[in-house]
Coordinates of N, CA, C and O in Angstrom, one line a residue:
X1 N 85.2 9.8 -80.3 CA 84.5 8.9 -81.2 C 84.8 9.2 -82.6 O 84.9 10.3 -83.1
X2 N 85.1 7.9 -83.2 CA 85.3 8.6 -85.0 C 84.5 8.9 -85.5 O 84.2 10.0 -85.9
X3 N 83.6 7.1 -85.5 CA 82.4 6.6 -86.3 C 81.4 5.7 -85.2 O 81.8 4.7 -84.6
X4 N 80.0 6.4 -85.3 CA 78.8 5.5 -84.8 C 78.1 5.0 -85.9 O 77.8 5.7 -86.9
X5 N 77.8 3.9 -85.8 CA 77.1 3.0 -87.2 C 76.2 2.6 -86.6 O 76.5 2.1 -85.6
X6 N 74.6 2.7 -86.9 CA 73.8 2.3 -86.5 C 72.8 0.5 -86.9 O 72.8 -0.4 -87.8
X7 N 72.4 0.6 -86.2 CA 71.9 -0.8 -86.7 C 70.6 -1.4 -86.1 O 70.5 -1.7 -84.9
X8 N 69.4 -1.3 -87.3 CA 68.1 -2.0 -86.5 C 67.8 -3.4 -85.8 O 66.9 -3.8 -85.0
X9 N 69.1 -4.1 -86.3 CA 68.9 -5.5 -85.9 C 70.3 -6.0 -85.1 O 71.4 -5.5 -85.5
X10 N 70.3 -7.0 -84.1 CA 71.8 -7.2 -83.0 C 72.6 -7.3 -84.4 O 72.2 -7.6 -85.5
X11 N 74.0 -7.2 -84.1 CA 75.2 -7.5 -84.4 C 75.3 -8.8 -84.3 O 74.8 -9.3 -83.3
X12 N 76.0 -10.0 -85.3 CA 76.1 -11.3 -84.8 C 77.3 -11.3 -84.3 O 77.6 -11.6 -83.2
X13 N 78.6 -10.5 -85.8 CA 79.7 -10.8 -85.3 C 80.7 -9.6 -86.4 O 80.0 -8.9 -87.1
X14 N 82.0 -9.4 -86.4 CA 82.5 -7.7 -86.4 C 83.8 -9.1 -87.7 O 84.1 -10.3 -87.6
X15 N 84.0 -8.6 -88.3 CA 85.0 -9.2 -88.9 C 86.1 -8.0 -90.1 O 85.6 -7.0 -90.6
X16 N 87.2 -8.3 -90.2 CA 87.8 -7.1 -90.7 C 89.2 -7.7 -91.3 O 89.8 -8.6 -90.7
X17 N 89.7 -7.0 -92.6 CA 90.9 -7.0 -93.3 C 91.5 -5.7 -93.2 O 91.0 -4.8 -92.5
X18 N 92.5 -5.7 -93.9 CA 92.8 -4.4 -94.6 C 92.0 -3.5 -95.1 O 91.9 -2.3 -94.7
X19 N 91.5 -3.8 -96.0 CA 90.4 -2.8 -96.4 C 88.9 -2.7 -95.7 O 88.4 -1.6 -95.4
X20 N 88.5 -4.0 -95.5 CA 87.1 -4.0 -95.3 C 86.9 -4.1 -93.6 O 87.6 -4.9 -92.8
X21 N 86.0 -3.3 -93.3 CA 85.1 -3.8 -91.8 C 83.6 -4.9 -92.3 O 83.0 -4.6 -93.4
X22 N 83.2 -5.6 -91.8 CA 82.5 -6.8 -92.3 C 81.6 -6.7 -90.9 O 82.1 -7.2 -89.8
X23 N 80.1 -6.2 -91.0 CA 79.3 -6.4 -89.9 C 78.3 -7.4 -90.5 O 77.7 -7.2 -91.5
X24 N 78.4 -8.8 -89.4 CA 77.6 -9.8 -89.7 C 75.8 -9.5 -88.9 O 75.8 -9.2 -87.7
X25 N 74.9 -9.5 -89.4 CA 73.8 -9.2 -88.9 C 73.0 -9.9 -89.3 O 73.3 -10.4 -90.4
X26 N 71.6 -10.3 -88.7 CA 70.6 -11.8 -89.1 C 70.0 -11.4 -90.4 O 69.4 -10.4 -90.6
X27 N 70.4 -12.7 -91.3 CA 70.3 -12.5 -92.4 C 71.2 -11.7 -93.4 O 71.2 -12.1 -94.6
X28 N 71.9 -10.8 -93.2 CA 72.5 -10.0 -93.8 C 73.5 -9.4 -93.3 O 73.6 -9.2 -92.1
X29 N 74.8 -8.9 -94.6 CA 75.8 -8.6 -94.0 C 75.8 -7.1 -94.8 O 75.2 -6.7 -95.8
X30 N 76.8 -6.3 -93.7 CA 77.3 -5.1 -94.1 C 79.1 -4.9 -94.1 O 79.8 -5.2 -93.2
X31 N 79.6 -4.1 -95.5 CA 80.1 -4.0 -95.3 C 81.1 -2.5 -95.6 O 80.7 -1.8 -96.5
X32 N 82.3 -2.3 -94.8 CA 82.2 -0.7 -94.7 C 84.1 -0.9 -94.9 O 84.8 -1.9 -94.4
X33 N 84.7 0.5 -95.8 CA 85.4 0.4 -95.8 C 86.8 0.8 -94.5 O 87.1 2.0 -94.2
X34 N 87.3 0.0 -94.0 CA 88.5 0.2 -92.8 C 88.7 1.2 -92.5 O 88.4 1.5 -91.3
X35 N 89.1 2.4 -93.3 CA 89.5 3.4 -92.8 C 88.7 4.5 -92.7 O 89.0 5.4 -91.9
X36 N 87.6 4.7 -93.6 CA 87.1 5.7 -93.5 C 85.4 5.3 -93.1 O 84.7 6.3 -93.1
X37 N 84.9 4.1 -92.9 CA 83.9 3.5 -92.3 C 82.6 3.7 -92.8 O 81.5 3.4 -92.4
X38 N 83.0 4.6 -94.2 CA 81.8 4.5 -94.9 C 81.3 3.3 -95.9 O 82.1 2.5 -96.4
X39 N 80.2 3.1 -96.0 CA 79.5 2.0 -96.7 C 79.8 1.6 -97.7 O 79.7 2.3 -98.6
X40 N 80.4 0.3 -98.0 CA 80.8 -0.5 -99.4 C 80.1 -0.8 -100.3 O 79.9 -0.5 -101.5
X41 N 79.4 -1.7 -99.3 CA 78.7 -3.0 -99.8 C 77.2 -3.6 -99.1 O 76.9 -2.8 -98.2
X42 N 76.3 -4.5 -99.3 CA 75.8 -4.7 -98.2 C 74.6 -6.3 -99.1 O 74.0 -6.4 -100.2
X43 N 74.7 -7.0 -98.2 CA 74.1 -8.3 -98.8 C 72.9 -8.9 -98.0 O 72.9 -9.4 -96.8
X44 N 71.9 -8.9 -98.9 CA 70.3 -9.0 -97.8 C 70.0 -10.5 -98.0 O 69.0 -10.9 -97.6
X45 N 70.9 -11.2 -98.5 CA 70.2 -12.8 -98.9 C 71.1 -13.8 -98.5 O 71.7 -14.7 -99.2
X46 N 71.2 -13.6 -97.0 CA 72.3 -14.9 -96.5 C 71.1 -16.1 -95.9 O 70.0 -15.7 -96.1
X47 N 71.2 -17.0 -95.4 CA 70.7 -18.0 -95.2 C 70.8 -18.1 -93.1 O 71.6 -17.9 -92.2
X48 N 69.2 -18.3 -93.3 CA 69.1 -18.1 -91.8 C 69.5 -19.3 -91.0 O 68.7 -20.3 -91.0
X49 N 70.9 -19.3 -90.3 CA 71.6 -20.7 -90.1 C 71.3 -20.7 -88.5 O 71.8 -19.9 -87.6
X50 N 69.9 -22.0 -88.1 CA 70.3 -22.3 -86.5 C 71.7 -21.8 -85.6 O 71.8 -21.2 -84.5
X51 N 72.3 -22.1 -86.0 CA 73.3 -21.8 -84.6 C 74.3 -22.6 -84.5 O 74.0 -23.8 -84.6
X52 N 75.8 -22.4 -84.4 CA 75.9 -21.4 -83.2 C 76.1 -20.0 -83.7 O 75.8 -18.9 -83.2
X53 N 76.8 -20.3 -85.1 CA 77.0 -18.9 -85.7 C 75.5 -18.8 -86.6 O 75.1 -19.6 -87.4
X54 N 75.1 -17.7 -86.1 CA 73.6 -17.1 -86.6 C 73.7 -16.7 -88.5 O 72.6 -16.5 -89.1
X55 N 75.0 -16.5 -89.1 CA 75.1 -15.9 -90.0 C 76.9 -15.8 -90.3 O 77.5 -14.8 -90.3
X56 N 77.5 -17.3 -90.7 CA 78.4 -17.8 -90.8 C 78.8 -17.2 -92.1 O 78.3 -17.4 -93.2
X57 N 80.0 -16.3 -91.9 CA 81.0 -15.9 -92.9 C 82.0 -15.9 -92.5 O 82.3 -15.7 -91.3
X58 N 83.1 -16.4 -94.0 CA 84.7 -16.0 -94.3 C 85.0 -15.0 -95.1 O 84.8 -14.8 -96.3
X59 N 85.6 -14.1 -93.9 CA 86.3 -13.0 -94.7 C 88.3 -13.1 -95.0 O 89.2 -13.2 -94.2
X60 N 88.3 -13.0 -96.4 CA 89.5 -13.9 -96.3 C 90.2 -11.9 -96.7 O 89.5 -10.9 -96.6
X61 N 91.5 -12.0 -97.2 CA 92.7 -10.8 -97.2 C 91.8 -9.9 -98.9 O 91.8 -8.7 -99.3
X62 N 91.0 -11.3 -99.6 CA 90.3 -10.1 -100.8 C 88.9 -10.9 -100.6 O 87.9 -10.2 -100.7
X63 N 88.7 -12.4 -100.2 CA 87.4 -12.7 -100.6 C 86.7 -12.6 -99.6 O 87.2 -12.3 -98.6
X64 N 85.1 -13.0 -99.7 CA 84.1 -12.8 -98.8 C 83.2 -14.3 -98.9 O 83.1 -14.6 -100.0
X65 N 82.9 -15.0 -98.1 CA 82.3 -16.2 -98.4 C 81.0 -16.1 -97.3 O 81.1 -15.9 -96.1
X66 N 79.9 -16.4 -98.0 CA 78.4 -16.4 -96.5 C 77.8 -17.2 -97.4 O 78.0 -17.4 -98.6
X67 N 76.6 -17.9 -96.4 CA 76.0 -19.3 -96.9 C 74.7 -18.3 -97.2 O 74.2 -17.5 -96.4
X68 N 74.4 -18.5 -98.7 CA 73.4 -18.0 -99.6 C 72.0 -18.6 -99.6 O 71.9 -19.8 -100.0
X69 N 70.9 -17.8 -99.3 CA 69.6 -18.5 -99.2 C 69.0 -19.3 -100.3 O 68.1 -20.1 -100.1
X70 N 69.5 -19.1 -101.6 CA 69.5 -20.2 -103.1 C 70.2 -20.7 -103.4 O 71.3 -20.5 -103.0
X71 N 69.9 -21.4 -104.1 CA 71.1 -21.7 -105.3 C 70.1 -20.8 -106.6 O 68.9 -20.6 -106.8
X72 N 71.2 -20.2 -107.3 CA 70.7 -19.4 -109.2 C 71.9 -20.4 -109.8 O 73.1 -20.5 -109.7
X73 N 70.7 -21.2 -110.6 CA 71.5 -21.8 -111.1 C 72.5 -21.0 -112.3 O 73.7 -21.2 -112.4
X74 N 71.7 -20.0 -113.1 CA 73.0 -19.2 -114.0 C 74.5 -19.0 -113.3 O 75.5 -19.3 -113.9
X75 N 74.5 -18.7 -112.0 CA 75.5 -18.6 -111.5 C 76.6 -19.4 -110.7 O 77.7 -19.1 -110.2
X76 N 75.7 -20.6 -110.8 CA 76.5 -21.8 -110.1 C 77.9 -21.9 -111.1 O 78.2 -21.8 -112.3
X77 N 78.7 -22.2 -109.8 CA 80.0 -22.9 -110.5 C 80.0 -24.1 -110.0 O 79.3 -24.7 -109.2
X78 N 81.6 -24.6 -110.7 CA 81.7 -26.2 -110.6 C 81.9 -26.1 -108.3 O 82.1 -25.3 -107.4
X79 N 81.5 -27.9 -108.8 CA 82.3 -28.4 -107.5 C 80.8 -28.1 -106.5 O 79.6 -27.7 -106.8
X80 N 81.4 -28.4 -105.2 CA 80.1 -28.5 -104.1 C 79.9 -29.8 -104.0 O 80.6 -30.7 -104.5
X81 N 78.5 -30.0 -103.1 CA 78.2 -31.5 -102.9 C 77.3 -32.2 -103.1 O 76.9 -33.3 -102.7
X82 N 76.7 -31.1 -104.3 CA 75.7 -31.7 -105.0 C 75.8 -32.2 -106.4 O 76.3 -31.2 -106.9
X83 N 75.7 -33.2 -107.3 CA 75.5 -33.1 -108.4 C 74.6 -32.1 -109.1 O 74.0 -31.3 -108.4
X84 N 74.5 -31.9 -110.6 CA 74.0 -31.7 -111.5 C 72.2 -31.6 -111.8 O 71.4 -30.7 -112.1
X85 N 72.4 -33.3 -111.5 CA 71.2 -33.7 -111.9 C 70.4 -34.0 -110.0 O 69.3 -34.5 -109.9
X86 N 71.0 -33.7 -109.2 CA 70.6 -34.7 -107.8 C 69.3 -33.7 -107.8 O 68.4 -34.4 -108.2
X87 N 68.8 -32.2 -107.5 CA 68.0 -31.4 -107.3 C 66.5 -31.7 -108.3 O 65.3 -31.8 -107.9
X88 N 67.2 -31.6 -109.5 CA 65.8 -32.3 -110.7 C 65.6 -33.4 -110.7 O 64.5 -33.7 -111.1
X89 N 66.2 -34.1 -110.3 CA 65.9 -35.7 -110.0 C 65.0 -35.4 -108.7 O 63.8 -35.6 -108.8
X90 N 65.4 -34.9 -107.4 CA 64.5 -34.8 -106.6 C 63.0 -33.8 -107.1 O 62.0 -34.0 -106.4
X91 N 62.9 -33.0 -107.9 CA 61.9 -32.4 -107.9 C 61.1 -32.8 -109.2 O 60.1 -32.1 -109.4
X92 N 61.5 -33.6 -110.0 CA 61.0 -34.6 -110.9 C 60.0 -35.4 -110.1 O 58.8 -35.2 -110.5
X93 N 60.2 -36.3 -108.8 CA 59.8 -37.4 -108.4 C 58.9 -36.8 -107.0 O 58.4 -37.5 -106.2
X94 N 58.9 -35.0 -106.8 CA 58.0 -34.5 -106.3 C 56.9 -34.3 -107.0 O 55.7 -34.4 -106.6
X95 N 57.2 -33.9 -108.1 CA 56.3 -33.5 -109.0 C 55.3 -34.7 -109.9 O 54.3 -34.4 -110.6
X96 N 55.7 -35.7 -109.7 CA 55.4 -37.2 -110.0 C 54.5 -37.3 -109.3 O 53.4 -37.3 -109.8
X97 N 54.6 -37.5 -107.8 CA 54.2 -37.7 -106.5 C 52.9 -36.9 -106.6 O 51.8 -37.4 -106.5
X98 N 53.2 -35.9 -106.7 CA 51.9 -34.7 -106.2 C 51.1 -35.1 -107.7 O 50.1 -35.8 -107.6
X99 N 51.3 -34.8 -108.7 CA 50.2 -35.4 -110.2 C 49.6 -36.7 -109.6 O 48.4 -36.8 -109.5
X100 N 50.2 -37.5 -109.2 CA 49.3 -38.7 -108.8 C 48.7 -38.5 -107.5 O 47.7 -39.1 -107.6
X101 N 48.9 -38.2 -106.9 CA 48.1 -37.4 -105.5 C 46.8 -36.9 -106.1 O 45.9 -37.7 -106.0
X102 N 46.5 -35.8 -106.8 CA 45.8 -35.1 -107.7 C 44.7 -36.1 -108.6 O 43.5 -36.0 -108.8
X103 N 45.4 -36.9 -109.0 CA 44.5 -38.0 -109.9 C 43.6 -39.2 -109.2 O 42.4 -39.6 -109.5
X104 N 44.6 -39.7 -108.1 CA 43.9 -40.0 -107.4 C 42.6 -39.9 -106.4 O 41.7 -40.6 -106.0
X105 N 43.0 -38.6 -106.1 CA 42.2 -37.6 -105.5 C 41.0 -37.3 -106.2 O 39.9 -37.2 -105.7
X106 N 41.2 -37.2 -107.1 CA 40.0 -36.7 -108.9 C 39.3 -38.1 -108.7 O 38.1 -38.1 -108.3
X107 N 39.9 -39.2 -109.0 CA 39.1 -40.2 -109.1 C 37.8 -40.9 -107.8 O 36.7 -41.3 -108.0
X108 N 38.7 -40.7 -106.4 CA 37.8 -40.9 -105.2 C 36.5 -40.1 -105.6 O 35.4 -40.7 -105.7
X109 N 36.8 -38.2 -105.8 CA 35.5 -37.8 -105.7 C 34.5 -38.3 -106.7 O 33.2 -38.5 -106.6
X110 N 35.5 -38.6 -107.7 CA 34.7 -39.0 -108.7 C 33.4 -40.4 -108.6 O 32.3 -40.7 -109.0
X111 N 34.3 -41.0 -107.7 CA 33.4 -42.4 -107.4 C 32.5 -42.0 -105.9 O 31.6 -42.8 -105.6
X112 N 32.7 -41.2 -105.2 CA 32.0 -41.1 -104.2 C 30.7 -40.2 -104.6 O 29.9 -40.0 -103.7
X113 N 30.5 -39.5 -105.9 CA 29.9 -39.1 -106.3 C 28.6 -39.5 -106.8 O 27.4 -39.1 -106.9
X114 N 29.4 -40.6 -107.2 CA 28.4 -42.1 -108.2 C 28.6 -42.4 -107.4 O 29.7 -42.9 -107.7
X115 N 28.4 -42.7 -106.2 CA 27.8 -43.5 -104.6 C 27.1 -42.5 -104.1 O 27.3 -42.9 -103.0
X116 N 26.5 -41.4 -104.0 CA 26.1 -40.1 -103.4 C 26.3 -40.7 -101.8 O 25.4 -41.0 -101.0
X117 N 27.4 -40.9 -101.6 CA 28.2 -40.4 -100.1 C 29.2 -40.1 -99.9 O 30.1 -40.6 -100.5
X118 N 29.6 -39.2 -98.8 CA 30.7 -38.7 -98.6 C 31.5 -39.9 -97.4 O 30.8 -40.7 -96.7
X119 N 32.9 -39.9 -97.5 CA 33.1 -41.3 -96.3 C 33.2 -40.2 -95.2 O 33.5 -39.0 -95.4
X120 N 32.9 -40.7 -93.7 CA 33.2 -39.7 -92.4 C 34.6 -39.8 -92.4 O 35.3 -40.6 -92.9
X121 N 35.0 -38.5 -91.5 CA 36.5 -38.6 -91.4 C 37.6 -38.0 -92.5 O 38.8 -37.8 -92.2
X122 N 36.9 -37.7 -93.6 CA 37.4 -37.5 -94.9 C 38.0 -35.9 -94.7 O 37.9 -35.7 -93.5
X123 N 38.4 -35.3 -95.1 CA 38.2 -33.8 -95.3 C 38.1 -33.4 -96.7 O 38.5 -34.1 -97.6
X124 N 37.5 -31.9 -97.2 CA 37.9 -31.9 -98.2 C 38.8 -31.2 -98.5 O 39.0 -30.1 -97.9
X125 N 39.5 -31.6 -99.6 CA 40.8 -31.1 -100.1 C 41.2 -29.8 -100.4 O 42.3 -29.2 -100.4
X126 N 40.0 -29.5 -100.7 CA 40.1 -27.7 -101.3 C 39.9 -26.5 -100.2 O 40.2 -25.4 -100.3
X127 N 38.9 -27.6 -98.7 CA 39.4 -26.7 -97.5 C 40.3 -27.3 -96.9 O 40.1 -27.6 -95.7
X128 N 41.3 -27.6 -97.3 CA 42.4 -28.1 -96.3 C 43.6 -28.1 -97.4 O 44.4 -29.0 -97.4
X129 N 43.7 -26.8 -98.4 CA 44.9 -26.8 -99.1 C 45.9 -27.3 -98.9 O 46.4 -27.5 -100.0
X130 N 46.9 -27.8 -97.6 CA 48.2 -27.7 -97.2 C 48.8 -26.3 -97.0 O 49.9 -26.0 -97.4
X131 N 47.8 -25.0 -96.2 CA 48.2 -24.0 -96.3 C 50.1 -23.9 -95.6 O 51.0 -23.3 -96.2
X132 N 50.0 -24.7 -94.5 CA 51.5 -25.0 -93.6 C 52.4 -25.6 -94.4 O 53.6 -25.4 -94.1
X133 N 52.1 -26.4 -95.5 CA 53.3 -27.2 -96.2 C 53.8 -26.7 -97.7 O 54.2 -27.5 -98.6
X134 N 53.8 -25.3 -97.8 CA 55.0 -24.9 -98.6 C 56.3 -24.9 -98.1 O 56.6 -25.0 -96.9
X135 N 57.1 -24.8 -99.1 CA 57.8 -24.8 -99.4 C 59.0 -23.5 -98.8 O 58.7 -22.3 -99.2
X136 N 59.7 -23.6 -98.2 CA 60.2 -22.0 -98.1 C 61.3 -21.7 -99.6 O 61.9 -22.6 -100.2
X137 N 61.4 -20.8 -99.7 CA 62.2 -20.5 -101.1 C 63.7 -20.4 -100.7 O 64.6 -20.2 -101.5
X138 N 63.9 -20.6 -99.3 CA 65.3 -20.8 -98.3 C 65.5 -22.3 -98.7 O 64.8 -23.2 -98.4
X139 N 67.0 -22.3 -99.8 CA 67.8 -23.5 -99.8 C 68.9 -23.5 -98.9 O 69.5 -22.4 -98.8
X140 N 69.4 -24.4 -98.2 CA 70.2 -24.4 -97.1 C 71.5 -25.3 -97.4 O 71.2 -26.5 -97.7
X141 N 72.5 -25.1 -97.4 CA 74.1 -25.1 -97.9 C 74.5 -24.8 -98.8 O 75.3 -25.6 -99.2
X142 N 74.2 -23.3 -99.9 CA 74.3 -22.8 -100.9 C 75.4 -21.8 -99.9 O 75.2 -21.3 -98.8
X143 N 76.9 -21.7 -101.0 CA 77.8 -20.6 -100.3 C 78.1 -20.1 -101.6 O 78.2 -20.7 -102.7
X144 N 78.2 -18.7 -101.5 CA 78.5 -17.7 -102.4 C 80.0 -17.1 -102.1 O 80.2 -17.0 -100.9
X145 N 80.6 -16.8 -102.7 CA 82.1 -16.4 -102.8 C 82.5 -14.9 -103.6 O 82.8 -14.9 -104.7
X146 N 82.3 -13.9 -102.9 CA 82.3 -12.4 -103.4 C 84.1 -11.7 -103.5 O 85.0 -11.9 -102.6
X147 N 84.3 -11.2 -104.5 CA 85.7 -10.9 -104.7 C 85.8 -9.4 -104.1 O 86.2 -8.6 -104.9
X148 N 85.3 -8.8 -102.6 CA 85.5 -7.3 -102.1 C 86.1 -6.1 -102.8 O 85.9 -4.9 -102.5
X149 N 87.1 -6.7 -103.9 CA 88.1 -5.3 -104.5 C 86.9 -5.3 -105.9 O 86.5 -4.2 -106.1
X150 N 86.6 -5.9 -106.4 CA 85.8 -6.2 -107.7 C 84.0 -5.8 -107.6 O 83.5 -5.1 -108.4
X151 N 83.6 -6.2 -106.9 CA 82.2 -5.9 -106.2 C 81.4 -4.6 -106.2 O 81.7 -3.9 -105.2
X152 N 80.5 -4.2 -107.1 CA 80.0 -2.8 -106.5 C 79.5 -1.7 -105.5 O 78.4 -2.2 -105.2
X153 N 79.6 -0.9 -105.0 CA 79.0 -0.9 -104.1 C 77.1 -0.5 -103.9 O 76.2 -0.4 -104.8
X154 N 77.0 -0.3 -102.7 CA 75.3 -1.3 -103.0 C 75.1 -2.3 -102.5 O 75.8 -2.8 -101.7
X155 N 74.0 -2.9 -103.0 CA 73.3 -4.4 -102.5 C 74.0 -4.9 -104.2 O 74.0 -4.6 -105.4
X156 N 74.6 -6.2 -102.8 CA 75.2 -7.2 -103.8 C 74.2 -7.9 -104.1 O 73.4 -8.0 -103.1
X157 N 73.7 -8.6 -105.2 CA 72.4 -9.5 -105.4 C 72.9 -10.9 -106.6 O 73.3 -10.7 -107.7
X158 N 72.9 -12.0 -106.1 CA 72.9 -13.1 -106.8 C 71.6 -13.7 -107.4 O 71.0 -14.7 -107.0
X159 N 71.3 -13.1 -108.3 CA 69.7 -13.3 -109.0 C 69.9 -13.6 -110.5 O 71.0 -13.3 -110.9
X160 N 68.7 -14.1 -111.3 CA 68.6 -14.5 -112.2 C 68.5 -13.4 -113.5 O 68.7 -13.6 -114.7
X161 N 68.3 -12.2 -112.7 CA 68.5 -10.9 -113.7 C 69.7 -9.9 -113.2 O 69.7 -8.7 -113.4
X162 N 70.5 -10.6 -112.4 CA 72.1 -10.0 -112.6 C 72.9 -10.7 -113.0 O 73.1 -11.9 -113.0
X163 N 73.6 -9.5 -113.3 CA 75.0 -10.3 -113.9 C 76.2 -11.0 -113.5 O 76.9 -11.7 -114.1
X164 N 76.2 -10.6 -111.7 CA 76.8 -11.6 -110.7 C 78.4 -10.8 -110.8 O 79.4 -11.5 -110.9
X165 N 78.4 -9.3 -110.7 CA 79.6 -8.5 -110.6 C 80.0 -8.9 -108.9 O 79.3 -8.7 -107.9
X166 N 81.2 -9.3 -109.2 CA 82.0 -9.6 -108.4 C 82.0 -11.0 -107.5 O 82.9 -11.2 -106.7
X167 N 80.9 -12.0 -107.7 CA 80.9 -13.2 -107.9 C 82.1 -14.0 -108.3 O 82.4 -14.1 -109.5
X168 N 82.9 -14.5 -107.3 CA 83.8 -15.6 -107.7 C 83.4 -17.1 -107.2 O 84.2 -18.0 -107.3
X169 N 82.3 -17.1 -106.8 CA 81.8 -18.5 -107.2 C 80.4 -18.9 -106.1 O 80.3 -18.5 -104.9
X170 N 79.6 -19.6 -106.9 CA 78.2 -19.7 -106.1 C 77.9 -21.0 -106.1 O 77.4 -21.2 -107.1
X171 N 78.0 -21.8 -105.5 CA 77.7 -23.7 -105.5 C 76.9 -24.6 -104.3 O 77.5 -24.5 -103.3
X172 N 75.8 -25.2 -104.2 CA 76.2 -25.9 -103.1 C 77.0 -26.7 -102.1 O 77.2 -27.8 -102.5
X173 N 77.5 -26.5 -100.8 CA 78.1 -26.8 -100.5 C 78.2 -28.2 -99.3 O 79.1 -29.0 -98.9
X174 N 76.7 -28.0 -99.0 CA 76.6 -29.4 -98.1 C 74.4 -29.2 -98.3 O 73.8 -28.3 -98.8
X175 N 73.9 -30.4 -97.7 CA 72.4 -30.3 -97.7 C 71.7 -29.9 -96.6 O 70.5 -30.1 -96.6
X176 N 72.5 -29.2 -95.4 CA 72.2 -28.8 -94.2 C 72.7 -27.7 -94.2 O 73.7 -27.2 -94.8
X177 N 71.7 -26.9 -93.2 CA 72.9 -25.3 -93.7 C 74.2 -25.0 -92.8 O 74.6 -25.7 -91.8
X178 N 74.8 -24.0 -93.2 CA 76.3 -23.9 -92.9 C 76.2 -23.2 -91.8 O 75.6 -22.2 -91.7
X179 N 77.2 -24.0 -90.7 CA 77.2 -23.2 -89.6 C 78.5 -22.7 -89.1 O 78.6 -22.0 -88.1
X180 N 79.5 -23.1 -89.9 CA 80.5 -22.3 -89.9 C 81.6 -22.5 -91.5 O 81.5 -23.4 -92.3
X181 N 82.6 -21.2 -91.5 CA 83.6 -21.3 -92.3 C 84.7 -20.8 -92.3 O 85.0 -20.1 -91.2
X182 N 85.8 -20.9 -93.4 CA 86.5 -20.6 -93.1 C 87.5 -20.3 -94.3 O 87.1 -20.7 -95.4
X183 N 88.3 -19.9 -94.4 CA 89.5 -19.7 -95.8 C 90.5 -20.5 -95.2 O 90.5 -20.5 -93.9
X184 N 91.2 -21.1 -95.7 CA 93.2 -21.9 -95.1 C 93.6 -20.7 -95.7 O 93.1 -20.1 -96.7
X185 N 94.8 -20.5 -94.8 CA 96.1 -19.6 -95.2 C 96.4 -19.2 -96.1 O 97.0 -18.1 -96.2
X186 N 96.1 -20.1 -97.3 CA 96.5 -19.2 -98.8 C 95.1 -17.9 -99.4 O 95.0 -17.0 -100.2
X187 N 94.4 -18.7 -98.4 CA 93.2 -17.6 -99.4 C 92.4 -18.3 -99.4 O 91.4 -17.8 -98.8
X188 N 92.1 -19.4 -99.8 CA 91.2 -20.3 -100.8 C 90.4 -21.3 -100.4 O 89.7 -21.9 -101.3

């Protein structure tokens, strides 16, 4: 035996260059360098993709590509399949929606109050928060593009208070999440 690597969670899938061994695992990837199998790198914020591939990465001859559970926007680059404006425009006309939800809501009690009755059937709003209908903070077709020779080792982190070392590019890349990828032959 050379090297035993342990692991609290299954293996999805074993991926490997020259330099790097690439263990894909749910949610998160690890990665170790070829020859001597100690620890590089390791990335805890991949996007939990149905299937078939549980945790879809391209490991290309330098780059690393896995579908990222955000978009940050500081770090977004050009290109993808989203516009600019398509995300604020949709959360503009959420936020539209729910204010008039709210006002409307204000005004019923308000008038059923000056009726002193309640209608049957009704619930009230404040016990029936929508505890089930958040939001999860999981955006799904966000792919991140990590440069392995450049990258520190540690937890790679794509956040709003890093500086995005070794980041070669973060965009979305479709509105469904990614279930597979890939590099063509040149790299890219």
């Amino acid at each position: 035996m050379v090297k035993s690597i342990q692991f609290k969670t299954p293996i999805y899938d074993l991926y490997c260059n020259k330099r790097i061994l690439v263990v894909s695992l749910q949610e998160k990837i690890a990665a170790f360098d070829s020859c001597t199998f100690m620890k590089k790198f390791f990335v805890t914020s991949c996007y939990p993709c149905p299937g078939p591939n549980l945790n879809p990465i391209a490991l290309g001859s330098r780059w690393l590509a896995y579908a990222e559970n955000k978009l940050i926007r500081c770090h977004q680059s050009r290109g993808g399949a989203c516009g600019d404006n398509a995300q604020s425009y949709t959360a503009t006309v959420i936020s539209a929606a729910k204010t008039l939800k709210t006002g409307l809501t204000m005004v019923g009690k308000v008038v059923t109050q000056l009726a002193g009755t309640v209608p049957s059937g009704v619930p009230d709003e404040e016990g029936t928060a929508h505890s089930g209908t958040r939001r999860s903070p999981h955006q799904p077709g966000v792919v991140t593009i990590i440069d392995t020779h450049t990258v520190g080792e540690g937890q790679v982190l794509v956040s709003e208070d890093s500086d995005g070392e070794g980041v070669i590019a973060h965009f979305p890349a479709h509105d469904k999440p990614i279930s597979c990828m890939a590099f063509n032959p040149s790299g890219k």
